[in-house]
Every structure is written in C-alpha cells, then in structure tokens.
mmCIF file of C-alpha atoms in Angstrom:
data_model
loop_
_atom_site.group_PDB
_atom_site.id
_atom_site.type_symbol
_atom_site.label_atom_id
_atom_site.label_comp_id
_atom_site.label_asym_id
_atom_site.label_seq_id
_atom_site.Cartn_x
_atom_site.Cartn_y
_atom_site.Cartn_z
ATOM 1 C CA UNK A 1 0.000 0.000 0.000
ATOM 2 C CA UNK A 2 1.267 3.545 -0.288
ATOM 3 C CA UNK A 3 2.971 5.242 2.360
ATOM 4 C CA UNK A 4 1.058 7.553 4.813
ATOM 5 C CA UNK A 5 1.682 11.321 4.282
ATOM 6 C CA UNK A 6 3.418 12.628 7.259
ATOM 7 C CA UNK A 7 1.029 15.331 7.912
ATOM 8 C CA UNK A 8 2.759 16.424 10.968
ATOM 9 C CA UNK A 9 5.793 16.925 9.463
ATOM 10 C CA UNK A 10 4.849 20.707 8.780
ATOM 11 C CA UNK A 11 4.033 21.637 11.909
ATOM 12 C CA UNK A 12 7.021 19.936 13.576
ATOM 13 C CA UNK A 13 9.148 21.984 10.808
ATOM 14 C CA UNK A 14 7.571 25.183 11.865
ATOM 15 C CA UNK A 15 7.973 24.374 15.564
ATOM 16 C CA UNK A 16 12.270 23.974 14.791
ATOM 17 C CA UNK A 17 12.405 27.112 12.522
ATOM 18 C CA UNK A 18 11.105 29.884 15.015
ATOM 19 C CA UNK A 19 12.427 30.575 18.315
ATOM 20 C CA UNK A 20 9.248 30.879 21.038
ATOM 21 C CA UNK A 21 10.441 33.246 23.993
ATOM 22 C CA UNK A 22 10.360 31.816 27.432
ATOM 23 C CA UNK A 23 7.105 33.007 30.023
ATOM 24 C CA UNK A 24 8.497 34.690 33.127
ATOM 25 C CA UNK A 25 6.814 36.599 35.647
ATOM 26 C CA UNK A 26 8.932 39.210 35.692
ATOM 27 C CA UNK A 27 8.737 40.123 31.826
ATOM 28 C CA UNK A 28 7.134 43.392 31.141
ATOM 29 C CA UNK A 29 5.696 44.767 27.503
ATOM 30 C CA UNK A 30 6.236 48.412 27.248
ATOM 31 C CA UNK A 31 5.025 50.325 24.021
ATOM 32 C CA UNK A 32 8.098 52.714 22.900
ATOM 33 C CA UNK A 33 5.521 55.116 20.696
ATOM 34 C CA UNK A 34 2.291 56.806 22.198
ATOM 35 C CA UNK A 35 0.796 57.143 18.555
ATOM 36 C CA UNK A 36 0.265 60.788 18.656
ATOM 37 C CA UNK A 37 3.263 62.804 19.528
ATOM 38 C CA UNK A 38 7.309 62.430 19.837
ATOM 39 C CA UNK A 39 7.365 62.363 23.623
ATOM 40 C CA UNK A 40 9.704 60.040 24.842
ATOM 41 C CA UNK A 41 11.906 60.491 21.633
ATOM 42 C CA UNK A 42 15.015 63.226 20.535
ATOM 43 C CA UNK A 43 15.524 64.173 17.100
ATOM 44 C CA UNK A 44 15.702 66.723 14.387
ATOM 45 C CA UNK A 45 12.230 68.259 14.337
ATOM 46 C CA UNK A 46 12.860 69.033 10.655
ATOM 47 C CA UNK A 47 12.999 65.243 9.893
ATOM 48 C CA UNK A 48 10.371 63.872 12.156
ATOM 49 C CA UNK A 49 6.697 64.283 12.614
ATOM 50 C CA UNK A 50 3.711 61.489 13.537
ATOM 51 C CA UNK A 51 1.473 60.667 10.803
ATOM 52 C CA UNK A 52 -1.207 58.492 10.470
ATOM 53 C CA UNK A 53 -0.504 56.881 14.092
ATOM 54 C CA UNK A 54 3.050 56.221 12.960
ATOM 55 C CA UNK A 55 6.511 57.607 13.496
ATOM 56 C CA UNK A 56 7.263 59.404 10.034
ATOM 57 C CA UNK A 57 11.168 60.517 9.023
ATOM 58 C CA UNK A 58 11.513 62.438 5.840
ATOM 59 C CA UNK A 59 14.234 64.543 4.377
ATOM 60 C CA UNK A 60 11.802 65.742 1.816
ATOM 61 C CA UNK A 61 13.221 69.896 1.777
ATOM 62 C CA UNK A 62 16.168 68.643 4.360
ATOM 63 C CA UNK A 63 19.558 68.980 3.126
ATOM 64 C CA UNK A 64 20.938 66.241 5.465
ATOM 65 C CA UNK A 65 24.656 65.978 5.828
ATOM 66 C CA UNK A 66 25.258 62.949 7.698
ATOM 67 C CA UNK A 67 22.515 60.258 8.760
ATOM 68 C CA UNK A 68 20.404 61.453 11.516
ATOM 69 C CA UNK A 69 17.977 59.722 14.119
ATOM 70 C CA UNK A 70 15.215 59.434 16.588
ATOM 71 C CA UNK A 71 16.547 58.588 19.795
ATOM 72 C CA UNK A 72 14.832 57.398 22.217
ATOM 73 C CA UNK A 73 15.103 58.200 26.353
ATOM 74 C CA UNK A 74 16.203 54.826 27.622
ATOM 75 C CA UNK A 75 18.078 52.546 28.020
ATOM 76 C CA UNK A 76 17.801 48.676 27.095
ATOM 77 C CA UNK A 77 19.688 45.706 27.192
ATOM 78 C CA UNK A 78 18.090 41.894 26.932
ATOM 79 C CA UNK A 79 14.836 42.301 24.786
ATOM 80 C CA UNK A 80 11.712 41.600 22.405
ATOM 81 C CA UNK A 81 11.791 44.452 19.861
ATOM 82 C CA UNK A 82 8.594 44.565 17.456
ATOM 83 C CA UNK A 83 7.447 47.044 14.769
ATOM 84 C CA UNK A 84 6.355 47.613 11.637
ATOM 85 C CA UNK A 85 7.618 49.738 8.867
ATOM 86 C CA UNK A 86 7.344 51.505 5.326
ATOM 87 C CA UNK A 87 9.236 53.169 3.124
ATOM 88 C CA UNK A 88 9.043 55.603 -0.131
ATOM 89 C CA UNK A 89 11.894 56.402 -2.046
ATOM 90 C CA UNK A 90 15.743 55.202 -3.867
ATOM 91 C CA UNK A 91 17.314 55.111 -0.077
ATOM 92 C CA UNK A 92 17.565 52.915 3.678
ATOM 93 C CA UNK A 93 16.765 53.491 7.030
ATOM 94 C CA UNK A 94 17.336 51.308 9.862
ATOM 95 C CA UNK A 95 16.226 50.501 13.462
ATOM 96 C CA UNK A 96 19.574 51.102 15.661
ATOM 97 C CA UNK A 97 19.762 49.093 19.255
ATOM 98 C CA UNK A 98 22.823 48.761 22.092
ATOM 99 C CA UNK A 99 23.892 51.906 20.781
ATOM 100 C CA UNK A 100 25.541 54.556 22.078
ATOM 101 C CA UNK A 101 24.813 58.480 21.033
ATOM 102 C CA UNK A 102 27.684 60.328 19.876
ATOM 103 C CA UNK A 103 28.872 63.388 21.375
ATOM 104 C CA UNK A 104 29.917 65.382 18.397
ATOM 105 C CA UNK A 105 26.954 65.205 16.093
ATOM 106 C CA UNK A 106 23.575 65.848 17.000
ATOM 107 C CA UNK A 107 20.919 62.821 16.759
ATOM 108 C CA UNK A 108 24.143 61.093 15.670
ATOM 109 C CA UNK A 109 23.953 57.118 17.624
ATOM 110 C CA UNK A 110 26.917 54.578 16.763
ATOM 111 C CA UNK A 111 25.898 50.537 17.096
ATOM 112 C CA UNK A 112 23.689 47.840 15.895
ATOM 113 C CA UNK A 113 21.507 47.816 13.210
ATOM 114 C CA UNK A 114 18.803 46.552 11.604
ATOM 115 C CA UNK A 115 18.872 47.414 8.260
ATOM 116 C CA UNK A 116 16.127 48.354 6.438
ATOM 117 C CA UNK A 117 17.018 48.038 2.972
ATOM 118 C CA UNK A 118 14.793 46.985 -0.341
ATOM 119 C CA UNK A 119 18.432 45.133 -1.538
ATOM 120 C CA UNK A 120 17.701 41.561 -0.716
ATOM 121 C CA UNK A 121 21.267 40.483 0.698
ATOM 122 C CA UNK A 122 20.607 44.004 2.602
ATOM 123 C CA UNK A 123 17.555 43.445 3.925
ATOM 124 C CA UNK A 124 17.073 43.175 7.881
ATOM 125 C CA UNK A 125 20.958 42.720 8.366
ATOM 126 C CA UNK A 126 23.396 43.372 10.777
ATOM 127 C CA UNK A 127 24.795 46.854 9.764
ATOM 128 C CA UNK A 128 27.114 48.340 12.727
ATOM 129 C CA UNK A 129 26.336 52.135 12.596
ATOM 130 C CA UNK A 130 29.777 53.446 13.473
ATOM 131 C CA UNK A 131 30.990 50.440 14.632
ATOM 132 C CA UNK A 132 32.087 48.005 11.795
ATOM 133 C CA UNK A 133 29.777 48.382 8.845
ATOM 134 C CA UNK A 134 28.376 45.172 7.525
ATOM 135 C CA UNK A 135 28.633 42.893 9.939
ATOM 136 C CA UNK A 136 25.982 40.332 9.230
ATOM 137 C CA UNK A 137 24.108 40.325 5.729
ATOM 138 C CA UNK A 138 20.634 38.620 4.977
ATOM 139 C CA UNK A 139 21.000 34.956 5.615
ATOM 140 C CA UNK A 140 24.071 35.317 7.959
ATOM 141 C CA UNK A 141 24.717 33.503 11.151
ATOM 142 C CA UNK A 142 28.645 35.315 12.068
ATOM 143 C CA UNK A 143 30.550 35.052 15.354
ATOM 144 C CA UNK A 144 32.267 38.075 15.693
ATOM 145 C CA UNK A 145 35.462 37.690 18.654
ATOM 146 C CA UNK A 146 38.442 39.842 19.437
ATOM 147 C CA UNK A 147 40.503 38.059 16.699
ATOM 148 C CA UNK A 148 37.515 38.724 14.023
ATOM 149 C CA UNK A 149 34.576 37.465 12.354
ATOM 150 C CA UNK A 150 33.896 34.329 11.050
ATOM 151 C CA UNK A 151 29.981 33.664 9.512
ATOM 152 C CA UNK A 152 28.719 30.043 10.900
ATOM 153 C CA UNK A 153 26.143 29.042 8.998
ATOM 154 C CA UNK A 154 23.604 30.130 6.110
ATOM 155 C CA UNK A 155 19.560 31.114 7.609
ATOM 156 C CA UNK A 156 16.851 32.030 5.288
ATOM 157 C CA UNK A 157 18.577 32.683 1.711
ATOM 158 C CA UNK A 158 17.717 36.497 0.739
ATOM 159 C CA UNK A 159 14.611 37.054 -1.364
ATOM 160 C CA UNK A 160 15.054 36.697 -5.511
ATOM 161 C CA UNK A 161 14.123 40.221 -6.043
ATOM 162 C CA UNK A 162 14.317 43.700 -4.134
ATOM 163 C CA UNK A 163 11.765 44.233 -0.736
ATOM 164 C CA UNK A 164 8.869 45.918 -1.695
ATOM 165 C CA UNK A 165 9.183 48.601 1.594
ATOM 166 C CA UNK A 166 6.660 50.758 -0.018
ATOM 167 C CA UNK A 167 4.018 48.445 1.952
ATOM 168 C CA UNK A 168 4.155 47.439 5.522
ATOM 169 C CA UNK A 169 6.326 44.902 6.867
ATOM 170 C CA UNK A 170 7.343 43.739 10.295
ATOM 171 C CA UNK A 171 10.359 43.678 11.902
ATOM 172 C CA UNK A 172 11.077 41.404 15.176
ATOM 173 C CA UNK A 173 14.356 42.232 16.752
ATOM 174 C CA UNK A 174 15.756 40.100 20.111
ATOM 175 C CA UNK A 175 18.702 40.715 21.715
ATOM 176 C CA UNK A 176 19.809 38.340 24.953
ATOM 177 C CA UNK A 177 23.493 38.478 26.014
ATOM 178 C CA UNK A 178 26.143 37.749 23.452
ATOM 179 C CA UNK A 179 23.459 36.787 20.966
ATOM 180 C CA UNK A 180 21.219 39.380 18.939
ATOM 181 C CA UNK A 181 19.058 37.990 16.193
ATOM 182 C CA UNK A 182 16.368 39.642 13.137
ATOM 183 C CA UNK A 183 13.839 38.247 11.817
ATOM 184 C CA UNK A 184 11.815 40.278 8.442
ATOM 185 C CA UNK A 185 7.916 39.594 8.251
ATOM 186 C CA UNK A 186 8.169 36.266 10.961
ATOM 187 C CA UNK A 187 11.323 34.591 8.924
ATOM 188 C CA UNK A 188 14.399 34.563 11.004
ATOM 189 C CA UNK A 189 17.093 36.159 8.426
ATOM 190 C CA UNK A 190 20.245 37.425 10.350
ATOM 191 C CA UNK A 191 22.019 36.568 13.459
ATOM 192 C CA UNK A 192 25.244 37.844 15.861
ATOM 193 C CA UNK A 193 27.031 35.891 18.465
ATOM 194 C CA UNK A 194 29.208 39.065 19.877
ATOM 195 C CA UNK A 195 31.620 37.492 22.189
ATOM 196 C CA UNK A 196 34.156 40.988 21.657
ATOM 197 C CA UNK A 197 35.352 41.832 25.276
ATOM 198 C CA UNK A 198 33.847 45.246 24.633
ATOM 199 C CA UNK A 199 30.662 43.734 22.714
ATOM 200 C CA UNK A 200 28.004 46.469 23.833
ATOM 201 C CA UNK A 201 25.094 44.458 26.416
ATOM 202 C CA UNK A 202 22.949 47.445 26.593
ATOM 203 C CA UNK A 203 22.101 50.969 24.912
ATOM 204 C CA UNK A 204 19.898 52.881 23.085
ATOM 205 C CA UNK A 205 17.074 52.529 20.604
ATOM 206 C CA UNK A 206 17.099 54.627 17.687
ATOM 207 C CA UNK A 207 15.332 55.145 14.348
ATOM 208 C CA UNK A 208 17.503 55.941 11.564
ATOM 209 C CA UNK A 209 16.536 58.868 8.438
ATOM 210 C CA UNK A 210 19.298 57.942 5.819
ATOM 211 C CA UNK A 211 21.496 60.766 3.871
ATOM 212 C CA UNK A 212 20.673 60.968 0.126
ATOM 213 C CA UNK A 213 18.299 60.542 -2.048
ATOM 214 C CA UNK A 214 14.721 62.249 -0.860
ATOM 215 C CA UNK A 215 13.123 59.816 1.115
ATOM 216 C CA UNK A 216 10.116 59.129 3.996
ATOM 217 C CA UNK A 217 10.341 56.156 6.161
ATOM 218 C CA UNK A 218 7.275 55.265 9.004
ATOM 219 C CA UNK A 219 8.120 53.066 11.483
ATOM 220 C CA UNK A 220 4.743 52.011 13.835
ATOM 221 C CA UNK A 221 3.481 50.063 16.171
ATOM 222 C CA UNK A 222 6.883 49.873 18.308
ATOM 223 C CA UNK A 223 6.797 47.298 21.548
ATOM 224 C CA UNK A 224 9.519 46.279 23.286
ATOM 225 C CA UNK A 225 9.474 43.130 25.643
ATOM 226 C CA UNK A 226 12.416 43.187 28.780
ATOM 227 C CA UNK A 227 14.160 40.163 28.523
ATOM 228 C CA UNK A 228 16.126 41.268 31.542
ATOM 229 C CA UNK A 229 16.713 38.436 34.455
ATOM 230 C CA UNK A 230 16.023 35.164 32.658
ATOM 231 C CA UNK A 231 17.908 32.091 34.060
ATOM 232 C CA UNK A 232 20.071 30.126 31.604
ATOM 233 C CA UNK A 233 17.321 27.793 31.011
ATOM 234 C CA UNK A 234 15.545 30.217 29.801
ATOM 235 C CA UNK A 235 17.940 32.131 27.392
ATOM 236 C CA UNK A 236 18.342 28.737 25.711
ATOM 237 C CA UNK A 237 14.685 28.845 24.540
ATOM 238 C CA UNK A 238 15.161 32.255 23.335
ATOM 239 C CA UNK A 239 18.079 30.900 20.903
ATOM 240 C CA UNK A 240 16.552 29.847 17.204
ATOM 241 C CA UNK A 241 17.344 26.198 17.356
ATOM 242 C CA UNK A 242 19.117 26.652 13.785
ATOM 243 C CA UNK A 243 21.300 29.084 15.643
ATOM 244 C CA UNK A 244 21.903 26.994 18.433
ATOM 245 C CA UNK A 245 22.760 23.898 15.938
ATOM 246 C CA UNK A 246 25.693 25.881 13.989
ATOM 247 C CA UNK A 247 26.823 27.421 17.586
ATOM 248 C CA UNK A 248 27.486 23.893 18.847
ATOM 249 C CA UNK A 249 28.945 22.659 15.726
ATOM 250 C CA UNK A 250 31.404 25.656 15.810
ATOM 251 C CA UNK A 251 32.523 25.312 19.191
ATOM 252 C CA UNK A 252 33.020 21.348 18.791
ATOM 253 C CA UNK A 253 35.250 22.329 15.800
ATOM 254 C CA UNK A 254 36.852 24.544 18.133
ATOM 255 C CA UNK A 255 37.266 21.900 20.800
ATOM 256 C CA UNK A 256 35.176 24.158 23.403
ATOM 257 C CA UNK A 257 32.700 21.338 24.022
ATOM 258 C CA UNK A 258 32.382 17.204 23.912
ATOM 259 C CA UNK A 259 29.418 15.567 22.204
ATOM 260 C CA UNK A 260 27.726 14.431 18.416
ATOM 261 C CA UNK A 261 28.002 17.060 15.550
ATOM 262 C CA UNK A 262 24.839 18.042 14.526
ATOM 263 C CA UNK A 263 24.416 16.915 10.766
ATOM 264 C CA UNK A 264 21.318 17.574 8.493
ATOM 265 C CA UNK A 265 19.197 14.953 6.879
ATOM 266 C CA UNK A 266 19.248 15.003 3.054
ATOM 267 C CA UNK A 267 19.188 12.972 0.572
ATOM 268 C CA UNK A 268 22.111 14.085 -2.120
ATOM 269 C CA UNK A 269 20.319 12.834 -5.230
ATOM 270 C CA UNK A 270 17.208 14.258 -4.628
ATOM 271 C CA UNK A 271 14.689 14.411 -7.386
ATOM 272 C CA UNK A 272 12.807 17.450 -8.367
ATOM 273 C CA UNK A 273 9.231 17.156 -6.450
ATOM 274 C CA UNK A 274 10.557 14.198 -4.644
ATOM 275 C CA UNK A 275 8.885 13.181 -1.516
ATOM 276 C CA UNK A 276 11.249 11.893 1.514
ATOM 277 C CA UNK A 277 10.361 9.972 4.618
ATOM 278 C CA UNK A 278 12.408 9.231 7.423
ATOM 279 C CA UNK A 279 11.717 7.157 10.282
ATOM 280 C CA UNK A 280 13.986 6.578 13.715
ATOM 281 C CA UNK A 281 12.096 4.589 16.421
ATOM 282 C CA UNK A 282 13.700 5.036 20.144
ATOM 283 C CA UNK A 283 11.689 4.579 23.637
ATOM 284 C CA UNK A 284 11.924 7.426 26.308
ATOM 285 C CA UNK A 285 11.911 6.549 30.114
ATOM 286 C CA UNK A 286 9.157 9.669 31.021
ATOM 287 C CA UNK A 287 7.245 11.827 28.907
ATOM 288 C CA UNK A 288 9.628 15.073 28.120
ATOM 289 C CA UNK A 289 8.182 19.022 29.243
ATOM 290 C CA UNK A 290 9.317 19.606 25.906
ATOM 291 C CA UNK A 291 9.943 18.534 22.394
#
C-alpha cells in the first residue's frame, strides 16, 4: 500500500524554525511610541513628525549631511523588539539598538543595526552604525570575537528580487546576552554571536533617516518586551534552534565542548518534487516538558 503522508511533518518543521520566547513573571511589555506625539523620543524636528498613528522621518526639503535619528530616552539591554515599517523612495533606514549616542553630532547614535534596505542580501541585516559596517548580511549567522569574524552558517537565503518597503512589513528584533538575532515579516534572516570583550550588552534605541536621495520612512506600532533576568534555562529557549545547531557545531570544531556534531538529513540525489520519509524509532523513560 502507499505510504502515509506525514502530515505532521509541517508543523514539527515550523515548531524547529522559530524561536518561542520563554514566560516569566517578571517580563514586562512596554510600548516605545504613544501614537500621537514624539514624547519620549530626541531628534531633528525638521525630519520627524507622527502621521497616520506612525513615526514618520523624511528629508523631503532637508539637506541632510550625515545620517540622523530618533533617539529614544532609555536605556535597554536583553529584549523583544517589534514594529512595523514603510518606506518611499531610492534610499535605507534602519532601526539602531545597544547603541551609544555620539557626542559630536547631534541625533548622531553609533551601534547595531537593523537594516532596512529593499536590496535583498541588505535586507534586515546586521549593519554596525559606526561600529564596523556590515557585519551580518541577509542569511548570515557570524561570530564576531576579538581576533575577528567568522559567519557560521547560512539562515533564510535572501529574497530573488528587491523588498517591496513601499508596503508594511514587520520587523522582530531580540537581543539576549552575546546573541542578537532579526527576523523580516516572521522569517528569522540574520544573526550575531558578539563574544568581543567590549561587545556592547545594553544601549539605546534609535530610528535611523538615511542621507541621500529624498526619502520618507514610518516606522509604527513599536513594543519592546524586557528580557532582563532570565535564568540560563531560559535564554536557551530564546536561541533559534538553527542558531543553536551551527553554535554547537562551531565550538566542537573549536574543541570548546564534547558531544555528536549536529548533521542535516538530506538525501544528495534528490529528485525534483521528490517526496522523503524518514523514520527513527527510540523509547523514552518519562514523557519530556518539551519537544
């Protein structure tokens, strides 16, 4: 008889390719934006305004010289960054985080970035503001240590053709000790282990107005989740279990830790609209909390 369709099999595969954050008691959800005004937030009034319920940066009539941003009051350090955003025009903006402001240009901020860029290899990477240029494109997992960076594994290959940021999309940016990840519209696409001894563990959130070309960027719906205080339990389920894979199989090759490589399932010789089933049978001693 013909094989049974494994009709779990897509759930399971959705289950390993997202991370789920951990429920604590102590995590709070704070919304960055009030929807109506700029309190809360420093920047060059000629670039910024709210429209529509969003955050809106244009240098329509602005002669910018450098890039500029919107800086926001706080500080953060382990979080749950969401938001949406929209763009109009031949230019990039960005969402900056763990950043620092720079004393000798005004709404200048140096640090991460998440890039928003219609280039697909550009879009949602790692872009250090100040503070290394690219660091991480689309698709990149890279450790980056005192002695340099080295890129670990591939993620989600970039799209075929250029983001279309004249439409909404939304952006999910976590950041957890030495590891900061983005993912673009619910796909995980770019990820940083920082293990630099002066790898930046908290700082400011900024949105970015790019020199250039006339442009208008809105960036909405902002909420940020602390991540602040988990136990080490917990900032393992925060880890995308792809990540986690190519971590472990880079520090075995470094001969930091004992244990199996992690190796993927394939078949080689696959056939074009080939169907492949595999089956492993083992008994467990208790029912797991997880799996």
């Amino acid at each position: 008889c013909a094989p049974m369709r494994p009709i779990l099999a897509p759930l399971l595969l959705g289950w390993l390719s997202c991370s789920a954050l951990p429920s604590q008691g102590d995590a709070t959800s704070a919304r960055l934006f009030d929807g109506e005004s700029l309190a809360g937030w420093t920047g060059d009034p000629a670039v910024w305004s709210v429209e529509d319920g969003a955050l809106l940066g244009s240098t329509h009539g602005v002669d910018l010289k450098a890039n500029t941003f919107l800086i926001h009051e706080g500080t953060f350090a382990d979080f749950e960054l969401r938001l949406k955003v929209r763009m109009e025009g031949a230019n990039n903006g960005g969402v900056q985080y763990r950043s620092r402001v720079t004393p000798k240009r005004a709404f200048g901020v140096a640090g991460y970035q998440c890039d928003v860029h219609p280039k697909p290899e550009y879009a949602a990477m790692l872009y250090g503001e100040g503070a290394g240029g690219i660091v991480a494109q689309h698709g990149q997992l890279v450790r980056w240590a005192d002695d340099g960076r080295a890129v670990l594994g591939a993620l989600a290959a970039p799209a075929a053709e250029p983001v279309d940021f004249s439409v909404w999309h939304d952006l999910r940016i976590v950041a957890v000790g030495d590891l900061v990840f983005h993912e673009l519209d619910g796909q995980l696409c770019t990820a940083l282990r920082d293990v630099r001894s002066n790898a930046p563990r908290s700082g400011k959130i900024a949105l970015q107005v790019h020199r250039g070309p006339e442009m208008k960027v809105w960036y909405g719906d902002l909420e940020l989740r602390s991540l602040s205080g988990l136990t080490p339990a917990q900032r393992q389920e925060v880890v995308p279990p792809l990540v986690r894979a190519y971590t472990r199989k880079a520090e075995l090759d470094r001969g930091k830790t004992q244990g199996p490589v992690p190796q993927w399932l394939w078949d080689q010789a696959a056939e074009a609209e080939e169907e492949l089933f595999f089956r492993r049978a083992f008994r467990l001693d208790a029912v797991p909390e997880q799996a």
